[in-house]
Short mmCIF file of C-alpha atoms and ligand atoms in Angstrom, two decimals:
data_model
loop_
_atom_site.label_atom_id
_atom_site.label_comp_id
_atom_site.label_asym_id
_atom_site.label_seq_id
_atom_site.Cartn_x
_atom_site.Cartn_y
_atom_site.Cartn_z
CA UNK Y 1 -26.45 -24.64 -56.96
CA UNK Y 2 -25.83 -27.70 -54.67
CA UNK Y 3 -24.72 -27.56 -50.82
CA UNK Y 4 -21.07 -28.41 -52.15
CA UNK Y 5 -20.50 -24.65 -52.85
CA UNK Y 6 -16.87 -24.07 -51.95
CA UNK Y 7 -16.07 -21.57 -49.62
CA UNK Y 8 -14.62 -18.16 -50.77
CA UNK Y 9 -10.89 -18.13 -50.73
CA UNK Y 10 -9.21 -15.71 -48.52
CA UNK Y 11 -5.37 -14.52 -47.88
CA UNK Y 12 -4.48 -13.16 -44.23
CA UNK Y 13 -1.06 -11.19 -44.34
CA UNK Y 14 0.20 -12.14 -41.00
CA UNK Y 15 -1.00 -14.75 -37.96
CA UNK Y 16 -3.30 -12.51 -35.72
CA UNK Y 17 -5.01 -13.39 -32.41
CA UNK Y 18 -6.41 -16.82 -32.75
CA UNK Y 19 -10.08 -16.17 -32.34
CA UNK Y 20 -9.58 -13.82 -35.55
CA UNK Y 21 -7.84 -16.76 -37.41
CA UNK Y 22 -10.57 -18.98 -36.19
CA UNK Y 23 -13.43 -16.84 -37.08
CA UNK Y 24 -12.10 -16.23 -40.72
CA UNK Y 25 -11.40 -20.23 -41.17
CA UNK Y 26 -14.93 -20.76 -40.21
CA UNK Y 27 -16.25 -19.13 -43.26
CA UNK Y 28 -13.39 -19.07 -45.87
CA UNK Y 29 -10.85 -21.19 -47.25
CA UNK Y 30 -7.92 -19.26 -45.70
CA UNK Y 31 -3.98 -19.22 -46.16
CA UNK Y 32 -1.60 -17.05 -44.37
CA UNK Y 33 1.70 -15.65 -43.96
CA UNK Y 34 3.32 -17.34 -41.17
CA UNK Y 35 6.63 -15.41 -41.13
CA UNK Y 36 7.65 -13.20 -37.96
CA UNK Y 37 8.26 -10.42 -40.26
CA UNK Y 38 5.89 -8.51 -42.33
CA UNK Y 39 4.79 -10.29 -45.65
CA UNK Y 40 7.28 -9.37 -48.56
CA UNK Y 41 5.33 -7.27 -51.31
CA UNK Y 42 6.15 -10.23 -53.81
CA UNK Y 43 4.52 -12.75 -51.78
CA UNK Y 44 1.27 -10.69 -51.68
CA UNK Y 45 1.23 -9.83 -55.29
CA UNK Y 46 1.34 -13.44 -55.93
CA UNK Y 47 -1.13 -14.43 -53.58
CA UNK Y 48 -3.79 -11.82 -54.34
CA UNK Y 49 -4.06 -13.60 -58.16
CA UNK Y 50 -6.89 -15.86 -56.93
CA UNK Y 51 -8.53 -14.59 -53.90
CA UNK Y 52 -11.88 -13.35 -53.06
CA UNK Y 53 -11.11 -11.71 -49.69
CA UNK Y 54 -8.20 -9.98 -48.41
CA UNK Y 55 -7.44 -9.72 -44.57
CA UNK Y 56 -4.55 -7.08 -44.28
CA UNK Y 57 -2.61 -5.05 -41.99
CA UNK Y 58 -1.29 -1.58 -42.00
CA UNK Y 59 2.04 -2.63 -42.83
CA UNK Y 60 0.81 -3.99 -46.50
CA UNK Y 61 0.34 -1.41 -49.16
CA UNK Y 62 -2.85 -2.01 -51.22
CA UNK Y 63 -2.54 0.02 -54.29
CA UNK Y 64 -3.70 -0.13 -58.05
CA UNK Y 65 -0.61 -2.45 -58.81
CA UNK Y 66 -2.18 -4.77 -56.12
CA UNK Y 67 -5.83 -4.59 -57.37
CA UNK Y 68 -4.96 -5.09 -61.05
CA UNK Y 69 -3.44 -8.60 -59.88
CA UNK Y 70 -6.60 -9.57 -58.01
CA UNK Y 71 -9.25 -9.99 -60.62
CA UNK Y 72 -11.63 -11.94 -58.17
CA UNK Y 73 -10.90 -9.74 -55.30
CA UNK Y 74 -14.22 -8.78 -53.54
CA UNK Y 75 -13.83 -7.48 -50.19
CA UNK Y 76 -10.46 -5.99 -48.26
CA UNK Y 77 -10.47 -5.75 -44.58
CA UNK Y 78 -7.78 -4.36 -42.54
CA UNK Y 79 -6.91 -5.00 -39.06
CA UNK Y 80 -6.54 -1.40 -38.13
CA UNK Y 81 -8.68 1.99 -37.95
CA UNK Y 82 -6.20 3.84 -40.25
CA UNK Y 83 -6.62 3.14 -43.93
CA UNK Y 84 -3.65 5.33 -45.55
CA UNK Y 85 -1.98 1.97 -46.32
CA UNK Y 86 -4.94 1.48 -48.83
CA UNK Y 87 -5.90 3.14 -51.86
CA UNK Y 88 -9.48 3.45 -50.81
CA UNK Y 89 -10.51 5.63 -53.91
CA UNK Y 90 -9.21 2.78 -56.13
CA UNK Y 91 -10.74 0.22 -54.36
CA UNK Y 92 -14.32 2.12 -54.36
CA UNK Y 93 -13.88 2.83 -58.21
CA UNK Y 94 -13.74 -1.40 -58.41
CA UNK Y 95 -16.57 -1.76 -56.17
CA UNK Y 96 -14.57 -3.19 -53.61
CA UNK Y 97 -15.71 -2.34 -50.20
CA UNK Y 98 -12.78 -1.92 -47.35
CA UNK Y 99 -13.54 -2.95 -43.85
CA UNK Y 100 -11.78 -1.31 -40.70
CA UNK Y 101 -11.94 -1.26 -36.85
CA UNK Y 102 -13.05 2.18 -35.75
CA UNK Y 103 -14.11 2.23 -32.09
CA UNK Y 104 -12.28 -0.91 -30.88
CA UNK Y 105 -9.25 0.42 -29.97
CA UNK Y 106 -9.86 3.85 -28.94
CA UNK Y 107 -9.47 3.39 -25.34
CA UNK Y 108 -6.27 1.14 -25.42
CA UNK Y 109 -4.54 3.79 -27.89
CA UNK Y 110 -5.53 6.64 -25.62
CA UNK Y 111 -3.95 4.84 -22.83
CA UNK Y 112 -0.53 4.66 -24.59
CA UNK Y 113 -0.82 8.32 -25.70
CA UNK Y 114 -1.23 9.28 -22.18
CA UNK Y 115 1.44 6.82 -21.07
CA UNK Y 116 4.11 8.30 -23.48
CA UNK Y 117 3.00 11.93 -22.10
CA UNK Y 118 3.86 10.73 -18.56
CA UNK Y 119 7.07 8.84 -19.25
CA UNK Y 120 8.35 11.97 -21.47
CA UNK Y 121 7.32 14.37 -18.69
CA UNK Y 122 8.64 12.81 -15.73
CA UNK Y 123 11.75 11.28 -17.65
CA UNK Y 124 10.89 7.67 -17.03
CA UNK Y 125 13.18 6.10 -19.77
CA UNK Y 126 16.07 8.13 -18.63
CA UNK Y 127 15.54 6.84 -15.28
CA UNK Y 128 15.52 3.26 -16.15
CA UNK Y 129 18.69 3.88 -18.16
CA UNK Y 130 20.29 5.84 -15.34
CA UNK Y 131 19.47 2.67 -12.91
CA UNK Y 132 20.60 -0.26 -15.06
CA UNK Y 133 23.70 1.52 -16.06
CA UNK Y 134 24.83 1.76 -12.45
CA UNK Y 135 24.77 5.50 -12.03
CA UNK Y 136 22.39 5.49 -8.98
CA UNK Y 137 24.54 6.08 -6.13
CA UNK Y 138 22.22 8.35 -3.96
CA UNK Y 139 18.86 10.17 -4.00
CA UNK Y 140 19.68 13.53 -5.86
CA UNK Y 141 17.68 16.86 -5.09
CA UNK Y 142 18.71 17.60 -8.82
CA UNK Y 143 18.26 14.24 -10.38
CA UNK Y 144 15.83 13.40 -13.44
CA UNK Y 145 13.89 16.81 -12.96
CA UNK Y 146 10.89 16.22 -15.27
CA UNK Y 147 7.85 18.63 -15.69
CA UNK Y 148 4.47 18.48 -14.01
CA UNK Y 149 1.29 17.08 -15.68
CA UNK Y 150 -1.26 18.50 -13.53
CA UNK Y 151 -1.66 22.02 -14.30
CA UNK Y 152 -0.09 21.97 -17.60
CA UNK Y 153 -1.72 22.59 -20.78
CA UNK Y 154 -2.36 19.40 -23.29
CA UNK Y 155 -3.00 20.47 -26.94
CA UNK Y 156 -4.69 18.21 -28.84
CA UNK Y 157 -4.58 18.27 -32.58
CA UNK Y 158 -7.73 16.01 -33.90
CA UNK Y 159 -10.89 15.46 -31.72
CA UNK Y 160 -12.15 12.26 -33.13
CA UNK Y 161 -12.34 9.36 -31.02
CA UNK Y 162 -8.88 8.88 -29.71
CA UNK Y 163 -8.47 12.74 -29.31
CA UNK Y 164 -11.76 12.62 -27.06
CA UNK Y 165 -10.36 9.71 -25.07
CA UNK Y 166 -7.14 11.46 -24.40
CA UNK Y 167 -9.17 14.56 -23.35
CA UNK Y 168 -10.94 12.53 -20.92
CA UNK Y 169 -7.75 11.15 -19.43
CA UNK Y 170 -6.19 14.81 -19.38
CA UNK Y 171 -9.30 15.94 -17.42
CA UNK Y 172 -8.54 13.45 -14.67
CA UNK Y 173 -4.95 14.51 -14.28
CA UNK Y 174 -5.92 18.41 -13.91
CA UNK Y 175 -4.70 19.30 -17.05
CA UNK Y 176 -6.12 22.22 -19.10
CA UNK Y 177 -7.09 21.01 -22.57
CA UNK Y 178 -6.87 22.91 -25.75
CA UNK Y 179 -8.03 21.31 -29.09
CA UNK Y 180 -7.52 22.35 -32.56
CA UNK Y 181 -10.01 20.59 -34.79
CA UNK Y 182 -10.79 20.73 -38.47
CA UNK Y 183 -14.68 21.61 -37.67
CA UNK Y 184 -16.45 23.63 -35.02
CA UNK Y 185 -16.81 21.09 -31.94
CA UNK Y 186 -20.20 20.94 -30.68
CA UNK Y 187 -21.06 23.12 -27.53
CA UNK Y 188 -22.03 19.68 -26.10
CA UNK Y 189 -18.60 17.96 -26.30
CA UNK Y 190 -16.94 21.11 -25.46
CA UNK Y 191 -18.76 21.03 -22.19
CA UNK Y 192 -18.55 17.19 -21.65
CA UNK Y 193 -14.73 17.23 -22.03
CA UNK Y 194 -14.27 20.60 -20.57
CA UNK Y 195 -11.84 21.46 -23.58
CA UNK Y 196 -11.44 24.75 -25.19
CA UNK Y 197 -11.20 24.66 -29.01
CA UNK Y 198 -8.55 27.02 -30.54
CA UNK Y 199 -6.86 27.42 -33.73
CA UNK Y 200 -3.83 25.58 -34.59
CA UNK Y 201 -1.36 28.40 -34.05
CA UNK Y 202 -2.71 29.19 -30.70
CA UNK Y 203 -2.39 25.46 -29.86
CA UNK Y 204 1.05 25.34 -30.96
CA UNK Y 205 2.02 28.55 -28.73
CA UNK Y 206 0.08 27.54 -25.78
CA UNK Y 207 0.78 23.74 -25.19
CA UNK Y 208 3.08 22.28 -22.82
CA UNK Y 209 2.48 18.67 -24.06
CA UNK Y 210 0.86 18.24 -27.67
CA UNK Y 211 -0.72 14.93 -28.62
CA UNK Y 212 -1.65 14.15 -32.11
CA UNK Y 213 -5.03 12.48 -33.31
CA UNK Y 214 -5.47 12.90 -36.83
CA UNK Y 215 -5.42 10.52 -39.77
CA UNK Y 216 -2.70 10.53 -42.20
CA UNK Y 217 -4.32 12.39 -45.33
CA UNK Y 218 -2.61 14.56 -47.77
CA UNK Y 219 -3.71 17.66 -45.80
CA UNK Y 220 -2.05 16.40 -42.51
CA UNK Y 221 1.24 14.69 -44.38
CA UNK Y 222 4.14 16.86 -42.48
CA UNK Y 223 1.49 18.96 -40.60
CA UNK Y 224 4.57 19.23 -38.24
CA UNK Y 225 7.69 20.83 -39.64
CA UNK Y 226 10.16 23.40 -38.74
CA UNK Y 227 7.53 26.09 -38.76
CA UNK Y 228 5.46 24.52 -36.09
CA UNK Y 229 8.34 23.60 -34.20
CA UNK Y 230 9.54 26.82 -34.12
CA UNK Y 231 5.97 27.99 -32.93
CA UNK Y 232 6.09 25.81 -29.78
CA UNK Y 233 7.41 26.32 -26.33
CA UNK Y 234 10.98 25.11 -26.03
CA UNK Y 235 9.89 23.12 -23.20
CA UNK Y 236 7.08 21.33 -25.35
CA UNK Y 237 6.73 17.75 -25.85
CA UNK Y 238 5.41 16.21 -28.59
CA UNK Y 239 3.53 12.83 -28.40
CA UNK Y 240 2.61 11.14 -31.48
CA UNK Y 241 0.36 8.01 -31.75
CA UNK Y 242 -1.23 8.79 -35.15
CA UNK Y 243 0.98 8.26 -38.24
CA UNK Y 244 4.58 8.96 -38.65
CA UNK Y 245 3.82 10.87 -41.77
CA UNK Y 246 2.14 13.81 -40.03
CA UNK Y 247 5.35 14.80 -38.53
CA UNK Y 248 8.46 15.86 -40.84
CA UNK Y 249 11.15 13.34 -39.18
CA UNK Y 250 14.29 15.58 -40.23
CA UNK Y 251 12.54 18.72 -38.86
CA UNK Y 252 11.78 17.05 -35.86
CA UNK Y 253 15.11 15.69 -35.38
CA UNK Y 254 16.80 19.15 -35.65
CA UNK Y 255 14.20 20.74 -33.43
CA UNK Y 256 14.97 18.16 -30.89
CA UNK Y 257 18.80 18.29 -31.41
CA UNK Y 258 18.56 22.13 -31.09
CA UNK Y 259 16.34 22.45 -28.33
CA UNK Y 260 13.62 24.27 -30.26
CA UNK Y 261 11.43 21.54 -28.42
CA UNK Y 262 11.96 19.47 -25.49
CA UNK Y 263 11.06 16.15 -26.19
CA UNK Y 264 9.30 13.81 -28.60
CA UNK Y 265 7.45 10.42 -27.24
CA UNK Y 266 6.63 8.55 -30.77
CA UNK Y 267 4.58 5.38 -31.23
CA UNK Y 268 5.04 6.11 -35.12
CA UNK Y 269 7.40 7.08 -37.18
CA UNK Y 270 8.48 7.70 -40.86
CA UNK Y 271 9.71 5.70 -42.11
CA UNK Y 272 8.43 2.78 -40.06
CA UNK Y 273 10.01 0.92 -38.67
CA UNK Y 274 13.03 3.33 -37.99
CA UNK Y 275 16.42 2.12 -39.29
CA UNK Y 276 18.91 1.60 -36.30
CA UNK Y 277 21.00 4.45 -37.98
CA UNK Y 278 18.18 6.76 -37.97
CA UNK Y 279 19.35 10.11 -36.45
CA UNK Y 280 16.29 10.11 -34.08
CA UNK Y 281 17.74 7.41 -32.24
CA UNK Y 282 20.91 8.98 -31.31
CA UNK Y 283 18.84 11.61 -29.34
CA UNK Y 284 18.46 11.15 -25.36
CA UNK Y 285 15.01 13.52 -25.78
CA UNK Y 286 13.37 11.17 -28.17
CA UNK Y 287 11.32 8.33 -26.87
CA UNK Y 288 10.34 5.69 -29.51
CA UNK Y 289 8.06 2.53 -29.10
CA UNK Y 290 7.26 0.27 -32.15
CA UNK Y 291 3.64 1.23 -33.05
CA UNK Y 292 2.08 -0.43 -29.96
CA UNK Y 293 -0.90 1.99 -29.61
CA UNK Y 294 -3.63 -0.57 -29.86
CA UNK Y 295 -1.48 -3.29 -28.54
CA UNK Y 296 -3.16 -4.99 -25.60
CA UNK Y 297 -4.06 -8.48 -25.77
CA UNK Y 298 -7.85 -7.83 -25.17
CA UNK Y 299 -8.03 -4.90 -27.79
CA UNK Y 300 -5.73 -6.85 -30.47
CA UNK Y 301 -8.31 -9.93 -30.08
CA UNK Y 302 -11.52 -7.53 -30.34
CA UNK Y 303 -9.92 -5.92 -33.59
CA UNK Y 304 -8.63 -9.44 -35.30
CA UNK Y 305 -12.41 -10.51 -34.91
CA UNK Y 306 -13.95 -7.18 -35.86
CA UNK Y 307 -11.72 -7.51 -39.15
CA UNK Y 308 -12.77 -11.11 -39.54
CA UNK Y 309 -16.51 -10.30 -39.30
CA UNK Y 310 -16.17 -7.39 -41.71
CA UNK Y 311 -14.36 -9.75 -44.20
CA UNK Y 312 -16.90 -12.57 -43.97
CA UNK Y 313 -20.13 -10.12 -44.12
CA UNK Y 314 -18.43 -8.77 -47.17
CA UNK Y 315 -17.89 -12.20 -48.70
CA UNK Y 316 -21.53 -13.11 -48.01
CA UNK Y 317 -22.60 -10.38 -49.95
CA UNK Y 318 -23.73 -8.46 -46.90
CA UNK Y 319 -22.54 -4.88 -46.34
CA UNK Y 320 -19.50 -4.62 -44.28
CA UNK Y 321 -20.30 -3.58 -40.89
CA UNK Y 322 -17.37 -1.03 -40.43
CA UNK Y 323 -16.93 0.18 -44.04
CA UNK Y 324 -14.51 3.09 -44.98
CA UNK Y 325 -16.04 3.60 -48.46
CA UNK Y 326 -19.94 2.87 -47.77
CA UNK Y 327 -20.49 4.61 -51.04
CA UNK Y 328 -19.52 1.27 -52.81
CA UNK Y 329 -22.72 0.17 -52.17
CA UNK Y 330 -24.71 2.93 -54.22
CA UNK Y 331 -25.87 1.73 -57.44
CA UNK Y 332 -24.04 3.45 -59.86
CA UNK Y 333 -20.32 2.16 -58.51
CA UNK Y 334 -18.99 -0.50 -60.93
CA UNK Y 335 -19.18 -4.18 -59.44
C1 GLV Z 1 -3.00 1.37 -35.96
O1 GLV Z 1 -2.33 2.24 -36.01
C2 GLV Z 1 -4.40 1.50 -36.59
O2 GLV Z 1 -4.69 2.26 -37.44
O3 GLV Z 1 -5.26 0.46 -36.12
#
């Protein structure tokens, strides 16, 4: 083959930080969706028909229907750590490696989980609303009384990278940290983070704050529903920066409305985005931000680059560095 070999064809489903776009453009012939909103499904299904690589986001559903329309597709790279928007098993079955971005957003996501915890505990949003509404006439001995963070018990559900980073922050704030995790946590980690591993029901009963750090899987879908809320303290505050589907939205609404639990601070919702008529938005004890846990300029730039490198490595026939389905490289997988 001559030097004129054409570059692989890639589609990017949204504009990402410039460094990431430039990196892909260096190694591929790239088209992208330039809209402000998420790419319509119909456009995605049309665009995948003749591409070699797909650079996607967590707002894109990558399923069998899409894969069947993409006979040339060799690599998928998502600019996210969570891959629940991708049918990974179907990709593996077709020999398609899927890249993602573990590690790069850990600290930034933990920062937001902690920011939500603090905002919930200290009623920051209500305070802001109170001032803006012109109600602030004098200092008040009973005004905006919240909960102490120091000395409180934080329950962390899931002790992966982000769960651990939240535990480190909690330690610095003088909290006691309980963790429920699917496997026994090694002694060294228990000592390093000064946590106590407990079972899920103990965690529900004892925690003043609960922060969720599990991926969305069939096992974790609706992990929190009416039964779990009833097991929690009525003063408990739920922080969710994982995936909306881990919490049953209607049950959460009812638990907040009825005072079964005190407060929820959500970076993720189900559905996402929330519609303006969603009952959760009528509650004064529910704070919602628009899925921004990894949204610092530095981190989004880093993950945009990481996703670009995953994609280009795969297209160059190398192993995708951060691959969620490395079994795709085993010999007996269909290529
Ligand atoms: C964000 O939610 C991510 O999965 O990267």
